[in-house]
Amino acid sequence: AGGLSVRTGVRLALDWGKARIGVAASDPSGILAHPVETIPAGPDAFARVQRLVAESEPIEVVLGLPRNLAGVEGPAALAIRQVAAELVAKLGALPVRLVDERLTTVTASRQLSGAGRNTRKQRAVIDQAAAVALLEQALQYERTTGLPLGGIVEPREETRKDSSA
């Protein structure tokens, strides 16, 4: 097993959707990604993520950035960038990385689920699977290149702004 060294430490991946947030984590060696849970999107979502971070003590949070097939960021990407800024404000020194979702099977699994009958339970599983796929992509990239995937989200000056709108 060649490959470059991977930073040790748990990573937490979030597939942040309008209705649900799929959560996945890696093992401390950064090799395996596994589903954790699905969080309902809404006012309590950030608090739940903070609790998960406190429990798993990750070295970083990986957040999926939705771009269209041409790589252009639309309204969904803008919304995720706002989520990322909020996470940075709430998680302190913990790095938050935006990773292009187009590289994962996220879209495919969503389209697959849209084709079949969708129970709430299946949707939750798919959101977790999307987070796992996102994290696996990030881990694979790091094993291949020796570098973490995605860009670090920088804290904003006006991070104290209330986002209850």
Coordinates of C-alpha atoms in Angstrom, one line a residue:
A1 CA 0.0 0.0 0.0
G2 CA 2.0 2.9 -1.3
G3 CA 0.5 6.4 -1.3
L4 CA 1.3 9.4 0.7
S5 CA 0.8 9.9 4.4
V6 CA -2.6 11.1 5.5
R7 CA -3.0 13.4 8.5
T8 CA -4.3 11.5 11.5
G9 CA -7.5 12.6 13.1
V10 CA -11.2 12.2 12.6
R11 CA -12.9 14.3 9.9
L12 CA -16.6 15.2 10.0
A13 CA -18.4 15.6 6.6
L14 CA -21.7 17.4 6.1
D15 CA -24.0 17.2 3.2
W16 CA -26.1 20.2 4.0
G17 CA -29.4 20.3 2.3
K18 CA -32.5 22.5 2.6
A19 CA -34.4 19.8 4.5
R20 CA -31.8 17.5 5.9
I21 CA -28.1 17.4 6.7
G22 CA -26.3 14.1 6.2
V23 CA -23.3 13.6 8.5
A24 CA -20.4 11.2 8.1
A25 CA -17.1 10.8 10.0
S26 CA -13.8 9.1 9.4
D27 CA -11.9 6.9 11.7
P28 CA -8.9 8.6 13.4
S29 CA -6.5 7.1 10.9
G30 CA -8.4 8.9 8.1
I31 CA -9.0 5.7 6.1
L32 CA -12.7 4.8 6.5
A33 CA -15.7 7.0 6.3
H34 CA -19.0 5.9 7.9
P35 CA -22.5 7.4 8.2
V36 CA -23.2 9.1 11.5
E37 CA -26.7 10.5 11.4
T38 CA -29.1 12.8 9.5
I39 CA -29.9 16.1 11.1
P40 CA -33.1 18.0 10.3
A41 CA -32.2 21.3 8.7
G42 CA -33.5 24.2 10.8
P43 CA -32.7 26.4 13.8
D44 CA -31.2 23.6 15.9
A45 CA -28.9 22.2 13.1
F46 CA -25.9 24.3 14.1
A47 CA -26.2 23.3 17.8
R48 CA -26.4 19.6 16.8
V49 CA -23.3 20.0 14.6
Q50 CA -21.5 21.7 17.5
R51 CA -22.4 18.8 19.8
L52 CA -21.1 16.3 17.2
V53 CA -17.9 18.2 16.9
A54 CA -17.5 18.2 20.7
E55 CA -18.1 14.4 20.8
S56 CA -15.8 13.4 17.9
E57 CA -13.2 16.1 18.2
P58 CA -12.5 16.2 14.4
I59 CA -9.4 17.9 12.9
E60 CA -11.7 19.5 10.3
V61 CA -15.2 19.7 8.9
V62 CA -15.7 18.9 5.2
L63 CA -18.7 20.7 3.7
G64 CA -20.1 19.8 0.3
L65 CA -20.3 22.7 -2.1
P66 CA -22.9 22.3 -4.8
R67 CA -21.8 23.6 -8.2
N68 CA -23.6 22.9 -11.5
L69 CA -21.9 20.7 -14.1
A70 CA -20.1 23.6 -15.7
G71 CA -18.6 24.4 -12.3
V72 CA -20.6 27.5 -11.8
E73 CA -21.9 28.4 -8.3
G74 CA -25.6 29.2 -8.2
P75 CA -28.0 30.0 -5.4
A76 CA -27.4 26.6 -3.7
A77 CA -23.7 27.2 -3.5
L78 CA -24.2 30.7 -2.2
A79 CA -26.4 29.3 0.6
I80 CA -23.7 26.7 1.5
R81 CA -21.1 29.5 1.6
Q82 CA -23.3 31.2 4.2
V83 CA -23.6 28.0 6.1
A84 CA -19.8 27.6 6.0
A85 CA -19.3 31.1 7.4
E86 CA -21.8 30.4 10.2
L87 CA -20.0 27.1 11.0
V88 CA -16.6 28.9 11.1
A89 CA -18.2 31.5 13.5
K90 CA -19.6 28.8 15.7
L91 CA -16.8 26.2 15.7
G92 CA -13.9 28.6 16.5
A93 CA -10.5 27.4 15.4
L94 CA -11.7 24.2 13.8
P95 CA -11.0 24.3 10.0
V96 CA -14.1 24.1 7.7
R97 CA -13.3 23.0 4.1
L98 CA -15.5 23.4 1.1
V99 CA -15.3 20.4 -1.2
D100 CA -16.8 20.4 -4.7
E101 CA -19.7 17.9 -4.6
R102 CA -19.5 17.2 -8.3
L103 CA -16.6 14.9 -7.6
T104 CA -18.8 12.6 -5.5
T105 CA -21.7 10.3 -6.1
V106 CA -23.9 12.8 -4.2
T107 CA -25.9 13.9 -7.2
A108 CA -26.2 10.4 -8.6
S109 CA -27.5 9.0 -5.3
R110 CA -30.0 11.8 -5.1
Q111 CA -31.3 11.3 -8.6
L112 CA -31.5 7.6 -7.9
S113 CA -33.6 8.2 -4.8
G114 CA -35.8 10.6 -6.8
A115 CA -36.7 7.8 -9.2
G116 CA -37.9 5.4 -6.6
R117 CA -40.5 5.6 -3.8
N118 CA -39.1 7.9 -1.2
T119 CA -39.8 7.1 2.4
R120 CA -38.4 9.5 5.0
K121 CA -36.0 6.8 6.2
Q122 CA -34.6 6.2 2.7
R123 CA -34.0 9.9 2.3
A124 CA -32.1 10.1 5.6
V125 CA -30.0 7.1 4.6
I126 CA -29.2 8.8 1.2
D127 CA -28.2 12.0 2.9
Q128 CA -25.8 10.1 5.1
A129 CA -24.5 8.2 2.1
A130 CA -23.9 11.5 0.3
A131 CA -21.8 12.7 3.3
V132 CA -19.9 9.4 3.2
A133 CA -19.2 9.8 -0.5
L134 CA -18.0 13.4 0.0
L135 CA -15.7 12.3 2.8
E136 CA -14.4 9.3 0.9
Q137 CA -13.5 11.6 -2.0
A138 CA -11.6 14.0 0.4
L139 CA -9.7 11.1 2.0
Q140 CA -8.9 9.5 -1.3
Y141 CA -7.5 12.9 -2.6
E142 CA -5.4 13.3 0.5
R143 CA -4.0 9.7 0.2
T144 CA -3.2 10.4 -3.5
T145 CA -1.7 13.9 -3.3
G146 CA -0.7 14.2 0.4
L147 CA -2.8 17.4 0.5
P148 CA -6.2 18.0 2.0
L149 CA -9.0 18.5 -0.5
G150 CA -11.0 21.7 -0.8
G151 CA -10.5 25.3 0.4
I152 CA -10.5 26.5 4.0
V153 CA -13.3 28.9 4.8
E154 CA -11.9 32.1 6.3
P155 CA -13.7 33.8 9.2
R156 CA -15.6 36.9 8.2
E157 CA -15.3 40.2 10.0
E158 CA -19.1 40.4 10.6
T159 CA -19.5 36.8 11.8
R160 CA -21.6 38.0 14.8
K161 CA -24.4 39.0 12.4
D162 CA -27.7 37.4 13.4
S163 CA -28.9 35.0 10.7
S164 CA -32.4 34.2 11.9
A165 CA -33.9 35.5 8.7

